[in-house]
Amino acid sequence: MSTRPTRRVVLVTGLATAASSLVSGCAMGGAGGGDARDIGGGKDDEGGKVSGKITVWSWDVAAKAMKRFARTFEERHPGTTVDVVDIGYDNAYDKITVGLRGGSGLADVLTVEGSHMPRYIGNFPSGFYDLTSLGGRYGGDFDRAAWRTVAGKDGAVFALPWDIGPCALYYRTDHFRAAGVDPKSLLTWDDYVAAGVRIKKATGRKLLIMDSSNTDAGILPMLLQQQGQSYFKGGRVAVDTPEAVKALTLMKTLHDKGLVDYEKGWDGLVTGTKEGKATTTPTAAWWTGTLTDEMPELKGKFSVVPLPGFTADGIRTSNIGGSTLCVPGQSKNPRLAWAFIQFLLTGKANQVSMLKREGLFPAYLPALDDPYLGAKQEYFGGQAALDVFARLARNIPPVENNKDDAKATDIMISAVTGVMLRGKDPRAALNSAARQLATATGRERVK
């Protein structure tokens, strides 16, 4: 069975690393230089007030969703044409970066992953239209963590969030049952490790799968965000904080106790899960689509609980993935571009439809109250799995992303690999990573 990466997949496979490096260290103004321009005009685009044509760039299921809704939008706005182009993921960031550098060649609407948007805002300060006067009023309607990714300095808004990846713990109910482990007892990561030891003894199964191909930092970013930080805090390097040490020490503990099954890349994760090599997957809501699409034969063998916390009363979720829609400064029809973004992302019905049809979990909070998310799912043995994610989504900690994230990612991949595969001490590895990152970015370290 094919395991070709989809849009959900590439959010976590590290395929964007090379393209992201193009953004790193190339601070430029983008088209026009100076400050970003405001689109201007009124806030209400209903009633046929827009006209003309726009081109939209996206990929995979996101492009599919927009093609569906483009026809509806055109019907509501006679005289408009929305051309959605699936540019493919592999080359998307190369194309966007080249277009921003050169000041031409971009579509009127761009899909940009949430973690990438701050890099572009920081490196191309006039590369996008300032949407604050039009979109700022929606801030309270979107997930706080996702909203932070679209805001620049002084709170200016340069995009609207689309989908997010709230995290929980997927687990094999049969493995837990065989080991006599109650999944509701996994309140902390210490509980999780203890349960893993017990499950391995009873079933021979390991606890989770990690990538052995040295292309990403594994679950480290998820564990950091769960504790309310990323690789930076207040503009300072924060990869050697107590929170970071806790996170990487947990990962090493899982390795040292023989609870990690190492597989290569996304295909290894999917195949290993199908074969039951590991009993849990701590990851985002979009994994549900992978399970149902790739492993229909395992229906009824999975369920979902919140992530364990670092303390029993701590945050029980995080975020992996998600995307935004923005208007590049070179757009020839920014009013129409904004109208399409507003139509697509600020309506409950559209958002729920995209969850049902394309598996895009809404960043738009009103959509999370829809009865669809509370419905029981046969694949999960009758559990309302989406409701677990809907409740967790409101508690995702906002964290700092910036233009130096690509440099940080490269350095942290090396640090994680050294700890997990070569036995290095977590604290020492993180101290070394902090020194490297401070030197590479010219930033001070968190004291």
XYZ file of N, CA, C and O in Angstrom, residues 138-259:
488
model
N -10.379 39.368 14.085
C -10.650 37.939 14.232
C -9.723 37.262 15.246
O -9.826 36.050 15.460
N -8.829 38.018 15.850
C -7.843 37.408 16.734
C -8.432 36.519 17.811
O -7.917 35.434 18.101
N -9.526 36.950 18.415
C -10.132 36.159 19.471
C -10.849 34.920 18.993
O -11.239 34.066 19.807
N -11.026 34.789 17.676
C -11.735 33.642 17.120
C -10.813 32.492 16.755
O -11.292 31.425 16.377
N -9.514 32.713 16.849
C -8.561 31.682 16.454
C -7.739 31.194 17.640
O -7.541 31.920 18.616
N -7.285 29.974 17.515
C -6.385 29.379 18.506
C -5.226 30.326 18.800
O -4.598 30.866 17.879
N -4.938 30.550 20.079
C -3.928 31.537 20.481
C -2.552 31.211 19.925
O -1.800 32.094 19.500
N -2.197 29.935 19.958
C -0.877 29.547 19.474
C -0.752 29.794 17.975
O 0.279 30.265 17.489
N -1.804 29.481 17.218
C -1.778 29.707 15.776
C -1.755 31.196 15.461
O -1.063 31.635 14.533
N -2.492 31.983 16.247
C -2.535 33.420 15.998
C -1.154 34.052 16.185
O -0.783 34.962 15.450
N -0.412 33.544 17.131
C 0.919 34.111 17.359
C 1.815 33.937 16.143
O 2.689 34.768 15.872
N 1.607 32.885 15.359
C 2.465 32.652 14.196
C 2.208 33.641 13.070
O 3.053 33.798 12.177
N 1.061 34.317 13.078
C 0.742 35.238 11.979
C 0.977 36.687 12.356
O 0.779 37.586 11.536
N 1.378 36.938 13.581
C 1.557 38.308 14.065
C 3.027 38.710 14.035
O 3.900 37.953 14.462
N 3.283 39.892 13.529
C 4.629 40.415 13.527
C 4.861 41.330 14.703
O 4.146 41.277 15.717
N 5.846 42.191 14.587
C 6.136 43.110 15.680
C 4.955 44.054 15.891
O 4.233 44.392 14.968
N 4.764 44.457 17.113
C 3.676 45.358 17.497
C 2.300 44.763 17.212
O 1.308 45.496 17.092
N 2.232 43.451 17.044
C 0.944 42.795 16.874
C 0.341 42.898 15.496
O -0.821 42.526 15.293
N 1.067 43.405 14.510
C 0.547 43.484 13.150
C 0.237 42.084 12.627
O 0.951 41.121 12.910
N -0.837 41.970 11.852
C -1.310 40.670 11.367
C -0.969 40.529 9.885
O -1.341 41.384 9.075
N -0.280 39.439 9.525
C 0.159 39.243 8.143
C -0.461 38.020 7.472
O -0.160 37.730 6.316
N -1.319 37.305 8.185
C -1.974 36.130 7.614
C -3.121 35.753 8.541
O -3.252 36.295 9.645
N -3.936 34.819 8.111
C -4.923 34.212 8.999
C -4.582 32.738 9.152
O -4.216 32.071 8.170
N -4.690 32.202 10.374
C -4.459 30.772 10.565
C -5.536 29.955 9.849
O -6.680 30.398 9.724
N -5.151 28.792 9.403
C -6.096 27.897 8.740
C -6.339 26.667 9.616
O -7.330 26.557 10.302
N -5.385 25.740 9.593
C -5.550 24.524 10.389
C -4.434 24.424 11.421
O -3.428 25.119 11.334
N -4.636 23.569 12.394
C -3.660 23.346 13.465
C -3.496 21.848 13.689
O -4.237 21.037 13.121
N -2.537 21.497 14.539
C -2.291 20.091 14.856
C -2.243 19.854 16.354
O -1.172 19.545 16.892
N -3.391 20.006 17.058
C -3.371 19.729 18.496
C -2.940 18.294 18.757
O -3.311 17.380 18.027
N -2.138 18.109 19.799
C -1.531 16.803 20.059
C -2.224 16.052 21.188
O -2.707 16.647 22.154
N -2.234 14.750 21.043
C -2.718 13.835 22.081
C -1.942 12.533 21.933
O -1.036 12.423 21.100
N -2.300 11.556 22.744
C -1.610 10.267 22.727
C -2.527 9.204 22.118
O -3.534 8.824 22.714
N -2.188 8.745 20.916
C -2.871 7.602 20.312
C -2.281 6.338 20.929
O -1.064 6.230 21.093
N -3.123 5.360 21.243
C -2.598 4.132 21.839
C -3.383 2.916 21.371
O -4.564 3.006 21.011
N -2.713 1.776 21.372
C -3.327 0.501 21.015
C -4.061 -0.050 22.232
O -3.447 -0.411 23.246
N -5.354 -0.124 22.139
C -6.155 -0.592 23.267
C -5.853 -2.044 23.617
O -5.858 -2.416 24.793
N -5.548 -2.874 22.608
C -5.277 -4.286 22.880
C -3.961 -4.462 23.632
O -3.847 -5.309 24.521
N -2.957 -3.649 23.310
C -1.676 -3.741 24.010
C -1.828 -3.299 25.474
O -1.279 -3.934 26.386
N -2.544 -2.210 25.677
C -2.760 -1.725 27.039
C -3.547 -2.751 27.858
O -3.250 -2.991 29.029
N -4.538 -3.339 27.219
C -5.366 -4.328 27.914
C -4.535 -5.550 28.299
O -4.646 -6.073 29.422
N -3.672 -6.000 27.393
C -2.846 -7.178 27.661
C -1.885 -6.942 28.813
O -1.552 -7.876 29.562
N -1.450 -5.688 28.986
C -0.507 -5.369 30.060
C -1.210 -4.895 31.327
O -0.539 -4.648 32.342
N -2.529 -4.774 31.275
C -3.274 -4.307 32.445
C -3.003 -2.855 32.789
O -3.048 -2.477 33.966
N -2.756 -2.025 31.776
C -2.470 -0.607 31.995
C -3.710 0.220 31.676
O -4.296 0.079 30.595
N -4.089 1.072 32.593
C -5.211 1.980 32.387
C -4.689 3.252 31.718
O -3.891 3.982 32.309
N -5.113 3.546 30.487
C -4.589 4.737 29.805
C -4.905 6.033 30.532
O -4.152 7.004 30.421
N -5.958 6.056 31.307
C -6.314 7.256 32.057
C -5.341 7.525 33.206
O -5.356 8.603 33.795
N -4.504 6.525 33.524
C -3.530 6.702 34.606
C -2.274 7.421 34.140
O -1.414 7.758 34.963
N -2.164 7.691 32.845
C -0.957 8.325 32.300
C -1.050 9.836 32.452
O -1.196 10.582 31.484
N -0.933 10.298 33.674
C -1.046 11.726 33.944
C 0.257 12.466 33.678
O 0.248 13.643 33.321
N 1.380 11.793 33.874
C 2.688 12.425 33.686
C 3.539 11.575 32.748
O 3.256 10.395 32.502
N 4.627 12.186 32.274
C 5.546 11.429 31.430
C 6.244 10.329 32.221
O 6.608 9.288 31.645
N 6.418 10.512 33.516
C 6.952 9.422 34.341
C 5.995 8.239 34.332
O 6.425 7.074 34.259
N 4.686 8.530 34.403
C 3.681 7.464 34.302
C 3.789 6.752 32.958
O 3.654 5.525 32.864
N 4.032 7.536 31.938
C 4.139 6.997 30.574
C 5.322 6.036 30.457
O 5.194 4.934 29.903
N 6.467 6.438 31.001
C 7.645 5.572 30.957
C 7.392 4.281 31.731
O 7.701 3.182 31.248
N 6.812 4.408 32.914
C 6.520 3.214 33.725
C 5.567 2.287 33.004
O 5.738 1.054 33.027
N 4.562 2.855 32.355
C 3.613 2.031 31.599
C 4.325 1.345 30.437
O 4.035 0.181 30.122
N 5.266 2.056 29.800
C 5.998 1.455 28.701
C 6.809 0.251 29.113
O 6.856 -0.762 28.398
N 7.440 0.348 30.279
C 8.201 -0.793 30.798
C 7.277 -1.982 31.030
O 7.594 -3.124 30.663
N 6.124 -1.702 31.584
C 5.147 -2.771 31.878
C 4.598 -3.385 30.593
O 4.461 -4.609 30.483
N 4.296 -2.545 29.608
C 3.750 -3.041 28.344
C 4.785 -3.867 27.595
O 4.475 -4.930 27.038
N 6.024 -3.414 27.596
C 7.071 -4.163 26.913
C 7.275 -5.536 27.550
O 7.449 -6.542 26.847
N 7.227 -5.568 28.872
C 7.398 -6.850 29.569
C 6.264 -7.806 29.247
O 6.479 -9.014 29.074
N 5.047 -7.266 29.142
C 3.876 -8.129 28.932
C 3.677 -8.512 27.472
O 3.194 -9.618 27.176
N 4.038 -7.622 26.549
C 3.702 -7.856 25.148
C 4.904 -7.906 24.213
O 4.764 -8.336 23.059
N 6.051 -7.436 24.681
C 7.212 -7.353 23.814
C 7.204 -6.124 22.912
O 8.135 -5.904 22.134
N 6.152 -5.301 23.024
C 6.039 -4.111 22.172
C 6.780 -2.922 22.787
O 6.768 -2.731 24.000
N 7.378 -2.132 21.948
C 7.999 -0.898 22.425
C 6.935 0.185 22.536
O 5.784 -0.006 22.146
N 7.349 1.330 23.060
C 6.349 2.345 23.408
C 6.049 3.312 22.272
O 4.895 3.693 22.060
N 7.080 3.703 21.531
C 6.854 4.645 20.435
C 7.927 4.501 19.387
O 8.992 3.927 19.632
N 7.639 5.040 18.207
C 8.568 4.999 17.084
C 9.199 6.371 16.915
O 8.510 7.395 16.957
N 10.520 6.402 16.737
C 11.221 7.631 16.407
C 12.012 7.432 15.130
O 12.352 6.308 14.754
N 12.304 8.545 14.466
C 12.975 8.524 13.177
C 14.482 8.326 13.355
O 15.113 9.026 14.140
N 15.026 7.397 12.611
C 16.466 7.130 12.685
C 17.234 7.807 11.554
O 18.449 7.616 11.427
N 16.545 8.619 10.737
C 17.202 9.160 9.542
C 17.853 10.524 9.759
O 18.350 11.136 8.810
N 17.814 11.013 11.002
C 18.497 12.269 11.351
C 17.983 13.474 10.544
O 18.752 14.356 10.170
N 16.668 13.510 10.297
C 16.110 14.612 9.515
C 15.213 15.528 10.325
O 14.745 16.536 9.806
N 14.934 15.172 11.575
C 14.163 16.077 12.418
C 14.549 15.874 13.880
O 15.341 14.998 14.198
N 13.994 16.699 14.746
C 14.333 16.642 16.166
C 13.361 15.783 16.956
O 13.275 15.900 18.172
N 12.650 14.910 16.268
C 11.748 13.997 16.952
C 10.634 14.721 17.695
O 10.069 15.707 17.213
N 10.328 14.247 18.887
C 9.246 14.838 19.663
C 9.705 16.023 20.503
O 8.919 16.588 21.259
N 10.968 16.439 20.360
C 11.480 17.536 21.188
C 10.675 18.832 21.029
O 10.285 19.436 22.036
N 10.398 19.305 19.797
C 9.603 20.539 19.691
C 8.231 20.425 20.339
O 7.746 21.374 20.959
N 7.606 19.258 20.217
C 6.310 19.033 20.856
C 6.426 19.142 22.372
O 5.587 19.771 23.044
N 7.465 18.551 22.935
C 7.671 18.577 24.385
C 8.011 19.980 24.874
O 7.606 20.375 25.976
N 8.734 20.740 24.063
C 9.053 22.117 24.446
C 7.800 22.981 24.447
O 7.557 23.739 25.389
N 7.007 22.887 23.382
C 5.801 23.710 23.325
C 4.835 23.343 24.445
O 4.150 24.212 24.993
N 4.786 22.088 24.792
C 3.943 21.673 25.915
C 4.316 22.429 27.185
O 3.459 22.715 28.021
N 5.583 22.786 27.311
C 6.057 23.526 28.477
C 6.094 25.043 28.230
O 6.620 25.790 29.054
N 5.542 25.478 27.091
C 5.394 26.898 26.839
C 6.587 27.593 26.219
O 6.721 28.806 26.337
N 7.443 26.849 25.517
C 8.575 27.501 24.866
C 8.920 26.805 23.553
O 8.466 25.699 23.268
N 9.716 27.499 22.766
C 10.291 26.902 21.565
C 11.810 26.986 21.710
O 12.330 26.865 22.820
N 12.502 27.233 20.612
C 13.960 27.349 20.686
C 14.406 28.743 21.123
O 15.589 28.970 21.367
N 13.449 29.668 21.211
C 13.769 31.039 21.606
C 12.762 31.545 22.633
O 11.605 31.125 22.646
N 13.226 32.443 23.490
C 12.373 33.130 24.460
C 12.764 34.597 24.482
O 13.926 34.918 24.742
N 11.800 35.478 24.199
C 12.096 36.900 24.220
C 13.245 37.287 23.319
O 14.013 38.206 23.622
N 13.376 36.565 22.199
C 14.452 36.847 21.256
C 15.784 36.222 21.620
O 16.753 36.337 20.875
N 15.855 35.553 22.762
C 17.106 34.929 23.209
C 17.089 33.426 22.943
O 16.030 32.805 22.902
N 18.257 32.867 22.815
C 18.408 31.427 22.610
C 17.988 30.688 23.876
O 18.488 30.984 24.971
N 17.084 29.712 23.717
C 16.515 29.042 24.894
C 16.577 27.520 24.781
O 15.741 26.828 25.357
N 17.570 27.006 24.070
C 17.614 25.562 23.864
C 18.257 24.808 25.020
O 18.271 23.568 25.013
N 18.781 25.527 26.011
C 19.380 24.840 27.156
C 18.686 25.222 28.462
O 19.273 25.143 29.539
N 17.427 25.606 28.394
C 16.647 25.938 29.580
C 16.336 24.673 30.374
O 16.469 23.558 29.862
N 15.892 24.813 31.629
C 15.471 23.633 32.386
C 14.391 22.836 31.667
O 14.376 21.596 31.737
N 13.497 23.533 30.947
C 12.433 22.844 30.213
C 13.013 21.995 29.088
O 12.575 20.852 28.848
N 14.013 22.538 28.399
C 14.644 21.789 27.316
C 15.390 20.571 27.847
O 15.349 19.487 27.255
N 16.055 20.749 28.973
C 16.768 19.619 29.592
C 15.783 18.528 29.992
O 16.033 17.336 29.777
N 14.653 18.919 30.570
C 13.623 17.930 30.930
C 13.158 17.151 29.712
O 13.003 15.925 29.746
N 12.913 17.882 28.622
C 12.381 17.249 27.426
C 13.370 16.252 26.825
O 13.007 15.104 26.517
N 14.616 16.662 26.668
C 15.590 15.773 26.039
C 15.984 14.636 26.980
O 16.268 13.515 26.530
N 15.960 14.893 28.274
C 16.233 13.818 29.247
C 15.142 12.760 29.181
O 15.421 11.553 29.270
N 13.884 13.189 29.031
C 12.790 12.237 28.860
C 13.019 11.376 27.624
O 12.870 10.141 27.675
N 13.399 11.992 26.532
C 13.633 11.232 25.311
C 14.756 10.212 25.501
O 14.644 9.060 25.060
N 15.828 10.615 26.184
C 16.935 9.680 26.423
C 16.508 8.547 27.356
O 16.921 7.396 27.186
N 15.671 8.865 28.337
C 15.167 7.829 29.238
C 14.378 6.776 28.470
O 14.528 5.563 28.701
N 13.554 7.224 27.549
C 12.790 6.291 26.713
C 13.739 5.397 25.922
O 13.513 4.187 25.801
N 14.799 5.981 25.406
C 15.794 5.190 24.672
C 16.518 4.212 25.594
O 16.648 3.019 25.281
N 16.991 4.710 26.722
C 17.788 3.875 27.620
C 17.010 2.681 28.156
O 17.593 1.629 28.446
N 15.707 2.828 28.299
C 14.877 1.737 28.805
C 14.381 0.815 27.690
O 13.561 -0.072 27.913
N 14.889 1.041 26.484
C 14.543 0.162 25.371
C 13.109 0.301 24.905
O 12.527 -0.661 24.384
N 12.558 1.498 25.024
C 11.154 1.708 24.694
C 10.947 2.366 23.338
O 9.812 2.631 22.944
